[in-house]
PDB file of C-alpha atoms and ligand atoms in Angstrom:
ATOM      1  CA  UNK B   1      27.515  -7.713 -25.297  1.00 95.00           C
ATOM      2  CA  UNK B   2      27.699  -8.116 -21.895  1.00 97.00           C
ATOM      3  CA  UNK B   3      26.480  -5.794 -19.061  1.00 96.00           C
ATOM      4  CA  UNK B   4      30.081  -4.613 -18.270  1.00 94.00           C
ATOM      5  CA  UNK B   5      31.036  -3.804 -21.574  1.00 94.00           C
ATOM      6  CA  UNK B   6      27.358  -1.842 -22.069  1.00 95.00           C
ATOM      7  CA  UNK B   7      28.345  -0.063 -19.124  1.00 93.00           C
ATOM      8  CA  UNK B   8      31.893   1.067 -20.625  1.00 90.00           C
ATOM      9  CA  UNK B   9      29.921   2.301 -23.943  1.00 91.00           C
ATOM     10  CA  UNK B  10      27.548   4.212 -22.111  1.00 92.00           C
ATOM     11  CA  UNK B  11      30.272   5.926 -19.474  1.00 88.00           C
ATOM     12  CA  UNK B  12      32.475   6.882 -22.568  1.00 85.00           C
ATOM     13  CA  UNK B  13      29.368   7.791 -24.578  1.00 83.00           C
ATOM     14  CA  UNK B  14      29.005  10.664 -21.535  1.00 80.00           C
ATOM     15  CA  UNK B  15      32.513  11.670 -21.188  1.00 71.00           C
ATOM     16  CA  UNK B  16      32.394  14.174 -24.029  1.00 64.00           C
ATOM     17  CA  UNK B  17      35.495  12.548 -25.049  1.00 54.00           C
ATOM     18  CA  UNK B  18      36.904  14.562 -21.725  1.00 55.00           C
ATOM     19  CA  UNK B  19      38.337  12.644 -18.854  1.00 51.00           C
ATOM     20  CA  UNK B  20      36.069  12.627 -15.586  1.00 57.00           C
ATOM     21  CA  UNK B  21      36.777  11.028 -12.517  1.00 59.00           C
ATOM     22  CA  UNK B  22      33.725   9.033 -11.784  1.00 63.00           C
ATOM     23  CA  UNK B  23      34.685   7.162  -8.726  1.00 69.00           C
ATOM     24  CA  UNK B  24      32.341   8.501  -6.564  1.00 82.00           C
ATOM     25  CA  UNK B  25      29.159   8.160  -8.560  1.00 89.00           C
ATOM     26  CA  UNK B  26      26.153   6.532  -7.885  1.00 94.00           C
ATOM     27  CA  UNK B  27      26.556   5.299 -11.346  1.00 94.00           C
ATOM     28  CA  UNK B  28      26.758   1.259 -10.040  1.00 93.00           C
ATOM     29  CA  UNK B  29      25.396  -1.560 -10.956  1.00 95.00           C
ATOM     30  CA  UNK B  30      22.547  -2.280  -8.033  1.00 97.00           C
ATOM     31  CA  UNK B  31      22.192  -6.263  -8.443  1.00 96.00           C
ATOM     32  CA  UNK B  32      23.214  -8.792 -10.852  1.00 97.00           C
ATOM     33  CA  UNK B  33      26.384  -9.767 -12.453  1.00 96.00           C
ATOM     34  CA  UNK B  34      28.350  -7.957 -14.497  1.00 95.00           C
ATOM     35  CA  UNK B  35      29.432 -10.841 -17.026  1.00 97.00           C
ATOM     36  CA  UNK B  36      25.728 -11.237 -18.061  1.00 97.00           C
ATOM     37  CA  UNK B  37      24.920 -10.887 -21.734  1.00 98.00           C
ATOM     38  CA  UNK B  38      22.795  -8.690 -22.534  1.00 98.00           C
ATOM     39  CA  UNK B  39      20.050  -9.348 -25.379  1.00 98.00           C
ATOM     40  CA  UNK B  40      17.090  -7.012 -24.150  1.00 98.00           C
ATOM     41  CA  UNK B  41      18.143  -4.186 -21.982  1.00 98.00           C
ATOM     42  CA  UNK B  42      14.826  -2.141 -20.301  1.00 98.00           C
ATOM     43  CA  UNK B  43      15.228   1.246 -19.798  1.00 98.00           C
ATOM     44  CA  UNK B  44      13.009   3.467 -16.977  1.00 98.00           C
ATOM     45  CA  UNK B  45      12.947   6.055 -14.849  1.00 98.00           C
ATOM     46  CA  UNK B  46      12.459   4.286 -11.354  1.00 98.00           C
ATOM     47  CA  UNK B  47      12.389   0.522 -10.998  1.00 98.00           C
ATOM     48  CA  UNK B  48       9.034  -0.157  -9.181  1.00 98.00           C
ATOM     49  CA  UNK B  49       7.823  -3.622  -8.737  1.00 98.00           C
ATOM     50  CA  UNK B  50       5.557  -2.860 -11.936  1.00 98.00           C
ATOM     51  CA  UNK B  51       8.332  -2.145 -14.129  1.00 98.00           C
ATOM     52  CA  UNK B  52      10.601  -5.111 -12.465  1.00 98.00           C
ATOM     53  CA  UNK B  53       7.911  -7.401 -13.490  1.00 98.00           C
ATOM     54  CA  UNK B  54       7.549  -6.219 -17.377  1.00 98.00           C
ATOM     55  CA  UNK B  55      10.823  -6.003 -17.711  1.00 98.00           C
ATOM     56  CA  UNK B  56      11.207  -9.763 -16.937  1.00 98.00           C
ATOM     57  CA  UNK B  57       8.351 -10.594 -18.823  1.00 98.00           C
ATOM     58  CA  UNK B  58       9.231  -9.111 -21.456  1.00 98.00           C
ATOM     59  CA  UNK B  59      12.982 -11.125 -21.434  1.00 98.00           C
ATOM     60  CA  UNK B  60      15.360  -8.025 -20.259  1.00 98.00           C
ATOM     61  CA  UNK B  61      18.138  -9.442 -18.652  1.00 98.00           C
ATOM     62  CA  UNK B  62      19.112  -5.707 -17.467  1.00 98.00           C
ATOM     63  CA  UNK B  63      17.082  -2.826 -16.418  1.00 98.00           C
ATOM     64  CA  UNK B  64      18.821   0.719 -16.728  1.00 98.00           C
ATOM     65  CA  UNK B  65      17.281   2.923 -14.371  1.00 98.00           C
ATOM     66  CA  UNK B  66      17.896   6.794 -13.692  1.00 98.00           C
ATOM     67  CA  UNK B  67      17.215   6.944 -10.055  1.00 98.00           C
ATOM     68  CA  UNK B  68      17.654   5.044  -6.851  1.00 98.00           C
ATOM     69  CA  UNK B  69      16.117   1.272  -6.548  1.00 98.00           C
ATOM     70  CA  UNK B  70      16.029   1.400  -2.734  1.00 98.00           C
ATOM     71  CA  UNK B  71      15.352   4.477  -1.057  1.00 98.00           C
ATOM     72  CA  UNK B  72      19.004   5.435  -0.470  1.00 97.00           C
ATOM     73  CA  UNK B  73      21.415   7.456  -2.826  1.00 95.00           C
ATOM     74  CA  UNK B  74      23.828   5.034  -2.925  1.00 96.00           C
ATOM     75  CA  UNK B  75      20.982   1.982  -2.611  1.00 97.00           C
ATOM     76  CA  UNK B  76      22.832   1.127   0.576  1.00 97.00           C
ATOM     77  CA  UNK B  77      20.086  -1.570   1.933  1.00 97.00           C
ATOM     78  CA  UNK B  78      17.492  -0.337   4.736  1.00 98.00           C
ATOM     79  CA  UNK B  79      17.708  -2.982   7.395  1.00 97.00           C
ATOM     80  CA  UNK B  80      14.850  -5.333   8.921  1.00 97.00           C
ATOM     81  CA  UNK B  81      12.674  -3.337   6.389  1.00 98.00           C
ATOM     82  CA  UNK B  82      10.014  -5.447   4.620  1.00 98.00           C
ATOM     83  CA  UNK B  83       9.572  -3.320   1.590  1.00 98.00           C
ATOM     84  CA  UNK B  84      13.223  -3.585   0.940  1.00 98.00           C
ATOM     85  CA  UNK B  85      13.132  -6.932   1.585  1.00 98.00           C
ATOM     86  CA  UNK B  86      10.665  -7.767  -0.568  1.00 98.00           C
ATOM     87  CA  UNK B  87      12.044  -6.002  -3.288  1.00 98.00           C
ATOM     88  CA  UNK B  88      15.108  -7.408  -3.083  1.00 98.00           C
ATOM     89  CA  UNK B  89      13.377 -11.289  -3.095  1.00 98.00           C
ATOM     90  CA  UNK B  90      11.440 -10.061  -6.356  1.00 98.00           C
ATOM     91  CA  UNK B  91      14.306  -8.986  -8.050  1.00 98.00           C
ATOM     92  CA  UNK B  92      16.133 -12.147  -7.154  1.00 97.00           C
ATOM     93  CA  UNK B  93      13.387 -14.348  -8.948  1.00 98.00           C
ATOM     94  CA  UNK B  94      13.769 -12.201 -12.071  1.00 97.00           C
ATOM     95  CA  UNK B  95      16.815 -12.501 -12.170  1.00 97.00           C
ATOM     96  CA  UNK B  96      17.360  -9.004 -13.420  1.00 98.00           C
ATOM     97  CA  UNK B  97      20.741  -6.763 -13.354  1.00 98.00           C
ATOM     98  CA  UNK B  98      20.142  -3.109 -12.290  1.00 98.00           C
ATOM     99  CA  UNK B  99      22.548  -0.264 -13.555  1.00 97.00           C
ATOM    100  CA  UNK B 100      21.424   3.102 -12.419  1.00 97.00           C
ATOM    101  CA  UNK B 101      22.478   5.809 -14.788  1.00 96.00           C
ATOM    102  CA  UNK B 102      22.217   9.077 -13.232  1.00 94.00           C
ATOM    103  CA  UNK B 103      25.769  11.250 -12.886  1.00 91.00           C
ATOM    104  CA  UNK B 104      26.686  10.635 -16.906  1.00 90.00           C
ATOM    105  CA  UNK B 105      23.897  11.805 -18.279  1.00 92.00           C
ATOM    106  CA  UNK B 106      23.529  14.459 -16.483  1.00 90.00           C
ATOM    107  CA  UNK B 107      27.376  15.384 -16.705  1.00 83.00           C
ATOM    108  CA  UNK B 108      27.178  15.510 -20.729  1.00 83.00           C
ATOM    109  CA  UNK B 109      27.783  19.015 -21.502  1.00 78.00           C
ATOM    110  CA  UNK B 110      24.335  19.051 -22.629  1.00 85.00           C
ATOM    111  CA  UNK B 111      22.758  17.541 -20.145  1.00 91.00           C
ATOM    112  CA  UNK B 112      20.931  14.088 -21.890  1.00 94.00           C
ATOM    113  CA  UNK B 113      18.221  14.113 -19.388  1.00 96.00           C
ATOM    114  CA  UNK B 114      17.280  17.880 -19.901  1.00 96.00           C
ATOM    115  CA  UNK B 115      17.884  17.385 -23.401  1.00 96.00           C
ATOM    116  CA  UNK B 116      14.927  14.548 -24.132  1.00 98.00           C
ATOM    117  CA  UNK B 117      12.521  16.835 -21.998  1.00 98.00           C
ATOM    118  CA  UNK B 118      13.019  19.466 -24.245  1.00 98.00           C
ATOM    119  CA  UNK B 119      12.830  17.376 -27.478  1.00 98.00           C
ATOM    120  CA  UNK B 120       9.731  15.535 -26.522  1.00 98.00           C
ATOM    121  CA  UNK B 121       8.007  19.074 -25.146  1.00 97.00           C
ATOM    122  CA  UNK B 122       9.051  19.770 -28.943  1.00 97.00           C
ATOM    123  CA  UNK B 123      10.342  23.503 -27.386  1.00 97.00           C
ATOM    124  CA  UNK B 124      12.886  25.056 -29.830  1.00 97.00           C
ATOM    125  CA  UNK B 125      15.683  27.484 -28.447  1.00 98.00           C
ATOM    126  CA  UNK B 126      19.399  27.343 -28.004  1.00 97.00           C
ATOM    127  CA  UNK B 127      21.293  25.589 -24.873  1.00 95.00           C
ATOM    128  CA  UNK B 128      23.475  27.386 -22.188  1.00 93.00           C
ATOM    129  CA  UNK B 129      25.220  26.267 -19.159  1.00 86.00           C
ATOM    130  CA  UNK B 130      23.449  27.485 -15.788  1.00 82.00           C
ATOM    131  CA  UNK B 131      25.393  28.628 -12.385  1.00 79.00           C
ATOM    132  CA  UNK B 132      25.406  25.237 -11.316  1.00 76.00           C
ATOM    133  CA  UNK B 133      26.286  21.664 -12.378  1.00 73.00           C
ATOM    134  CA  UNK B 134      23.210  19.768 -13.941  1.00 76.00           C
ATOM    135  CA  UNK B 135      21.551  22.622 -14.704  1.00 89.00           C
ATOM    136  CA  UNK B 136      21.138  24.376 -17.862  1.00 93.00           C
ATOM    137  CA  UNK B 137      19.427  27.291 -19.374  1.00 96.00           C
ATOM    138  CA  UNK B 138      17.633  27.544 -22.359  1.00 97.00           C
ATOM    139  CA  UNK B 139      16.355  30.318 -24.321  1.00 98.00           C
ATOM    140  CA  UNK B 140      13.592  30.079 -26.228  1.00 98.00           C
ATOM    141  CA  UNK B 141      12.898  31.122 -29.855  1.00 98.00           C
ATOM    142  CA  UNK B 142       9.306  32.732 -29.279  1.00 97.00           C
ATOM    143  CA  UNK B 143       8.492  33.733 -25.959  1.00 98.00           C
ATOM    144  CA  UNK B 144       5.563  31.681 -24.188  1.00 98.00           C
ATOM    145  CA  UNK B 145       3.210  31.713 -20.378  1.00 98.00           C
ATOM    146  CA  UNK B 146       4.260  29.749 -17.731  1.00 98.00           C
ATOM    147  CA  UNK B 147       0.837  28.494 -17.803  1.00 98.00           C
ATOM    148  CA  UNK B 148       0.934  27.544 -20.913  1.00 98.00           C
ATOM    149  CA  UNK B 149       4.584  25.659 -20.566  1.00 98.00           C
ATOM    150  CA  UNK B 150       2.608  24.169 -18.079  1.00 98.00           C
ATOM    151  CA  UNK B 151       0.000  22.785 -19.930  1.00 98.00           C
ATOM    152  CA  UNK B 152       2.328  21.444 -22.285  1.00 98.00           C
ATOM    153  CA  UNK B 153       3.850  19.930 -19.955  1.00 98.00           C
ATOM    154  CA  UNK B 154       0.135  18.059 -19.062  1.00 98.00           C
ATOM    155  CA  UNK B 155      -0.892  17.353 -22.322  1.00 98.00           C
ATOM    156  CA  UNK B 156       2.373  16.236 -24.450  1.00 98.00           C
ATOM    157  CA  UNK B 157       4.149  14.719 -21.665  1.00 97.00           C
ATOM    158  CA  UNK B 158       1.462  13.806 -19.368  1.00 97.00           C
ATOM    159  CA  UNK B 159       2.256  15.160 -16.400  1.00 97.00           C
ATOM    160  CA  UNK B 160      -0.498  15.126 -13.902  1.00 96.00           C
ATOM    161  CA  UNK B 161       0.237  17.138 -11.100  1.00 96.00           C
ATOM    162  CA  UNK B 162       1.961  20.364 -12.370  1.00 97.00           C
ATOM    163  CA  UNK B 163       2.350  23.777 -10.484  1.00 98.00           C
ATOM    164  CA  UNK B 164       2.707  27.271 -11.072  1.00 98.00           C
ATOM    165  CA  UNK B 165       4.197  29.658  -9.050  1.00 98.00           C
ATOM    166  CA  UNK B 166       4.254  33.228  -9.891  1.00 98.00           C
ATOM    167  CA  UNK B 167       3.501  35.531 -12.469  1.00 98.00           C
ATOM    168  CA  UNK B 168       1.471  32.756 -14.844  1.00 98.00           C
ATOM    169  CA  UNK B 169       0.579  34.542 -17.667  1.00 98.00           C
ATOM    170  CA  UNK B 170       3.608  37.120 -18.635  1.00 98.00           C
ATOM    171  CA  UNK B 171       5.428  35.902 -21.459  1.00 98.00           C
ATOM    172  CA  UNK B 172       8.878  34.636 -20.818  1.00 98.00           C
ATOM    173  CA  UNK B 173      11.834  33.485 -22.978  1.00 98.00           C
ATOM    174  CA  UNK B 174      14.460  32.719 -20.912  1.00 98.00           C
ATOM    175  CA  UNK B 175      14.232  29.270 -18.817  1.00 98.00           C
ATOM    176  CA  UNK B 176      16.246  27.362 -16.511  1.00 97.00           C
ATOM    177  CA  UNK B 177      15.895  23.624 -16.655  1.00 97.00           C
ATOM    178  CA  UNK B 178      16.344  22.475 -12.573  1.00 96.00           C
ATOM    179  CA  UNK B 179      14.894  18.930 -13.863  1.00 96.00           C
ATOM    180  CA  UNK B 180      14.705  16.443 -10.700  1.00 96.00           C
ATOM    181  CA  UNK B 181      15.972  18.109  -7.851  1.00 93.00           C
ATOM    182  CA  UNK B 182      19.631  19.551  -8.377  1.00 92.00           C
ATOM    183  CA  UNK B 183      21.466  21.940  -6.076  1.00 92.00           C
ATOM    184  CA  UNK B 184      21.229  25.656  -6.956  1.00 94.00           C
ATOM    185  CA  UNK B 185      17.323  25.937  -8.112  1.00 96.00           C
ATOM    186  CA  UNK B 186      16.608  29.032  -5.543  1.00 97.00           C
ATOM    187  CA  UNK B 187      19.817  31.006  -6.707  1.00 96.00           C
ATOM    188  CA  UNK B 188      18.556  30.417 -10.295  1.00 96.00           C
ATOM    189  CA  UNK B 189      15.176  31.860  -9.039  1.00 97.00           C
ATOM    190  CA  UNK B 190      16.943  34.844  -7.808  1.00 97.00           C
ATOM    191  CA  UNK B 191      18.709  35.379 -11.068  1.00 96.00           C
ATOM    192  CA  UNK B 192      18.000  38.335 -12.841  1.00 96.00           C
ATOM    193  CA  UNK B 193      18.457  36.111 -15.950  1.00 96.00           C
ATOM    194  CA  UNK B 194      16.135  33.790 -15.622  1.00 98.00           C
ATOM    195  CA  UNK B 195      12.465  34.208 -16.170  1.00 98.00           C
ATOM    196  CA  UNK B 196      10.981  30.862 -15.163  1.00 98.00           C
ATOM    197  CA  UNK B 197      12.475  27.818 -13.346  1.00 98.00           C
ATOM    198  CA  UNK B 198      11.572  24.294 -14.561  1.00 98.00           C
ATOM    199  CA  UNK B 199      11.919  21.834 -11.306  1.00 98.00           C
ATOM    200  CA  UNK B 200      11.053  18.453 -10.644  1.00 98.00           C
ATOM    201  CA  UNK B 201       9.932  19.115  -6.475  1.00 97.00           C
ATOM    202  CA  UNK B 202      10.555  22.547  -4.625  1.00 96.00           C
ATOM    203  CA  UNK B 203      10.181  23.980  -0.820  1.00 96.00           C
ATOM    204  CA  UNK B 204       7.090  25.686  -0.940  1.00 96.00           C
ATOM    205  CA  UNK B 205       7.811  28.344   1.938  1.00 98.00           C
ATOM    206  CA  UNK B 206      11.152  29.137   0.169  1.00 98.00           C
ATOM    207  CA  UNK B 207      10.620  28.717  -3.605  1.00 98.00           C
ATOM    208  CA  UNK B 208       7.462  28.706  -3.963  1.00 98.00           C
ATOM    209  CA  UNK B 209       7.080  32.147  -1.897  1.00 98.00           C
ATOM    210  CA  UNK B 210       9.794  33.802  -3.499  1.00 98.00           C
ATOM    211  CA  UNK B 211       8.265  33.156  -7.378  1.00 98.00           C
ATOM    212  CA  UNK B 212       4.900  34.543  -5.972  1.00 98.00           C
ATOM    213  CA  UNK B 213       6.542  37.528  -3.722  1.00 98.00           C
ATOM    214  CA  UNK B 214       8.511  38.535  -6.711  1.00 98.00           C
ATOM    215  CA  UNK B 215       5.001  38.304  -9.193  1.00 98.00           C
ATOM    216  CA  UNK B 216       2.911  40.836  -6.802  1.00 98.00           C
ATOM    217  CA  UNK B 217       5.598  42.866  -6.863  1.00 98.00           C
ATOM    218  CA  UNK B 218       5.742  43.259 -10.699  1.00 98.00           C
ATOM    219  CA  UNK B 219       8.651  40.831 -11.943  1.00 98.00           C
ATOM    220  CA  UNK B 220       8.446  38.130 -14.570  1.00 98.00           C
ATOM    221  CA  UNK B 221       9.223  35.306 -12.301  1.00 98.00           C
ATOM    222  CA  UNK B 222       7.887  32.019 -11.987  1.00 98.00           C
ATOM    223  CA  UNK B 223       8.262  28.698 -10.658  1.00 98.00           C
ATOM    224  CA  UNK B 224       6.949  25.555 -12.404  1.00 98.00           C
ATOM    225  CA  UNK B 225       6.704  22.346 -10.472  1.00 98.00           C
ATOM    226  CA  UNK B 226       6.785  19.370 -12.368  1.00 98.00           C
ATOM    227  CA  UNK B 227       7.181  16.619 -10.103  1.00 97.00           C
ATOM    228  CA  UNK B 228      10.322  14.764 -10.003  1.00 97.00           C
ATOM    229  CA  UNK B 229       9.150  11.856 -12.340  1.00 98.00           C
ATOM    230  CA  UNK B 230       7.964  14.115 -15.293  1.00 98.00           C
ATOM    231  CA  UNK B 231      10.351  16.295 -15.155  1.00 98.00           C
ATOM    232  CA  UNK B 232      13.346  13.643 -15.792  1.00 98.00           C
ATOM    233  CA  UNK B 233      11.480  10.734 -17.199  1.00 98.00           C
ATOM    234  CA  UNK B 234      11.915  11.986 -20.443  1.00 98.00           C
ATOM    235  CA  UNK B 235      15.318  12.212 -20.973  1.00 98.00           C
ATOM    236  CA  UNK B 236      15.264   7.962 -20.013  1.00 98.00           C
ATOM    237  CA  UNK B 237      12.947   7.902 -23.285  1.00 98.00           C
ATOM    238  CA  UNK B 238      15.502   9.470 -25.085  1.00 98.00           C
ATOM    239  CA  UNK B 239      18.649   7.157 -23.550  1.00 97.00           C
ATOM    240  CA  UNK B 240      16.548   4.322 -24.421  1.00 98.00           C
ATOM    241  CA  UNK B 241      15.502   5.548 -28.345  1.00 98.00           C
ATOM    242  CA  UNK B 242      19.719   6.018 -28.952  1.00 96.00           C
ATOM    243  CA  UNK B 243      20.369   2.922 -27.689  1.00 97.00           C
ATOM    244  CA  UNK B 244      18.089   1.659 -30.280  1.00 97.00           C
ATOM    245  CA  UNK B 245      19.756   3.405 -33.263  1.00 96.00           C
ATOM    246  CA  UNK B 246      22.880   2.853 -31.694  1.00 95.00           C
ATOM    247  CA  UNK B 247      23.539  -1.014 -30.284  1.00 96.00           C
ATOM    248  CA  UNK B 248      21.775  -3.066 -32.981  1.00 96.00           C
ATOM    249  CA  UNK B 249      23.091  -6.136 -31.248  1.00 95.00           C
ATOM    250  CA  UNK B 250      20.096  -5.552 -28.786  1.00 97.00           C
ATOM    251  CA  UNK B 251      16.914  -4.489 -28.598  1.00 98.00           C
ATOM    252  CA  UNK B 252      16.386  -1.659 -26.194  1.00 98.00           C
ATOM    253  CA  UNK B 253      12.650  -0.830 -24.405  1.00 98.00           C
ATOM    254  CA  UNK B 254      11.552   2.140 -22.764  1.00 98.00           C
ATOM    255  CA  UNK B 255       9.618   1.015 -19.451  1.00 98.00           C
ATOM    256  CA  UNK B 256       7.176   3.792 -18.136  1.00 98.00           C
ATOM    257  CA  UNK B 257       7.192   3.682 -14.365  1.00 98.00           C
ATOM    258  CA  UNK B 258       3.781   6.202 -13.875  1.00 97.00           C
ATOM    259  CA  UNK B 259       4.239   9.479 -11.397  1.00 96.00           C
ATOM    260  CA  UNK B 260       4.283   8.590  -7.449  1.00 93.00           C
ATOM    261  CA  UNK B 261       1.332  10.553  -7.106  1.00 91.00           C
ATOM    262  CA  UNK B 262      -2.421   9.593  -7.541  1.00 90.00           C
ATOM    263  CA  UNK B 263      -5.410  11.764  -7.247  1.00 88.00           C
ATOM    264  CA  UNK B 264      -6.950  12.315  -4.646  1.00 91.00           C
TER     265      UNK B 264
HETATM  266 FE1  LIG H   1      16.239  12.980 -10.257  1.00 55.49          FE
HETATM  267 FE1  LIG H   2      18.354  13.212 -12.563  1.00 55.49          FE
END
């Protein structure tokens, strides 16, 4: 299978069988050719030099990734910039393809990315859309803290650097999942349906001060802050374990590209 027709299968495997105009996504291939065959595709969440280099060592000859490889939303090149540069010249000797995969999965009616997050953080509830594209809300079977969402959030899924804003230990059922950054996370705040928004990064001054304004004045409302990588990385894990069951013809790998942040 080449990396074209991998492509195709993965766009229709989004569409929900509905038609979608997808011309302006950021859904491109980044480098490489598209007639390439494909016998080892790597799958990660950002395509750091770290994960470049397993990837090749491991044999991929394409690495899916969810977010941008250079800085840019459409990975239009920085210029005179030695990181980019160099970048580019290491991806060159690999030899690797990069697809990003971003819009489609997020476009599914259930949104894939949102969806592995929730199956790994093993949370049971049922699905609904929110107010805005890319972001769903989910209500959960039994109700639980925001701290202690939280700490799941450390301990299955490793997340290292999470935050809580607002009311931290008032039981809550009803979430809304504003994985990564999408548009519309403060009006979910404001909703008076929605307990306690999931995010990947947040303004502090804005959403952060609302969540704890809104605890010390007696509402069940908080903020959790995930960190972009955590809160998305997840849902890559679960691209990359369908592809398995799905495209026997390869073998698929999950890559895991570490959180941006190190302590201090
Ligand atoms: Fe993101
Ligand atoms: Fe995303």
């Amino acid at each position: 299978m080449t990396v074209r027709e991998l492509m195709e299968e993965l766009f229709r495997w989004c569409a929900d069988g509905a038609p979608h105009d997808y011309s302006s996504s950021c859904d491109t291939l980044k480098c490489g050719s598209p007639e390439t065959e494909v016998r080892k595709a790597a799958v990660t969440m950002f395509a750091t030099p770290e994960v470049i280099r397993a990837a090749a060592q491991w044999g991929a000859q394409l690495l899916i990734v969810h977010e941008p490889t250079f800085y840019d939303h459409f990975d239009r090149r920085l210029e005179n910039d030695p990181v980019t540069a160099a970048k580019e010249r290491l991806l060159k000797e690999t030899g690797l393809a990069v697809w990003r995969y971003h819009d489609h999965p997020h476009l599914k009616d259930k949104d894939m990315i949102g969806e592995g997050e929730v199956k790994y953080l093993g949370l049971k509830g049922v699905w609904s859309k929110g107010k805005c594209c890319a972001v769903n809300r989910f209500l959960l079977e039994e109700a639980v803290t925001p701290r202690s969402l939280a700490l799941r959030f450390r301990d299955v899924l490793h997340a290292g650097h999470v935050r809580i804003c607002g009311a931290a230990d008032l039981p809550c059922t009803r979430l809304s999942l504003c994985f990564g950054t999408p548009g519309g996370v403060f009006e979910e705040l404001c909703s008076d349906e929605v307990d306690v928004v999931l995010t990947g990064e947040a303004c502090e001054w804005k959403l952060g001060e609302y969540a704890r304004d809104a605890a010390q004045l007696g509402f069940r409302k908080a903020l959790l802050i995930l960190g972009h990588i955590p809160s998305e990385r997840d849902g890559m894990r679960l691209l990359a374990d369908l592809m398995q069951e799905r495209f026997k013809q390869l073998e698929t790998r999950y890559f895991e590209c570490g959180e941006a942040y190190v302590h201090p």
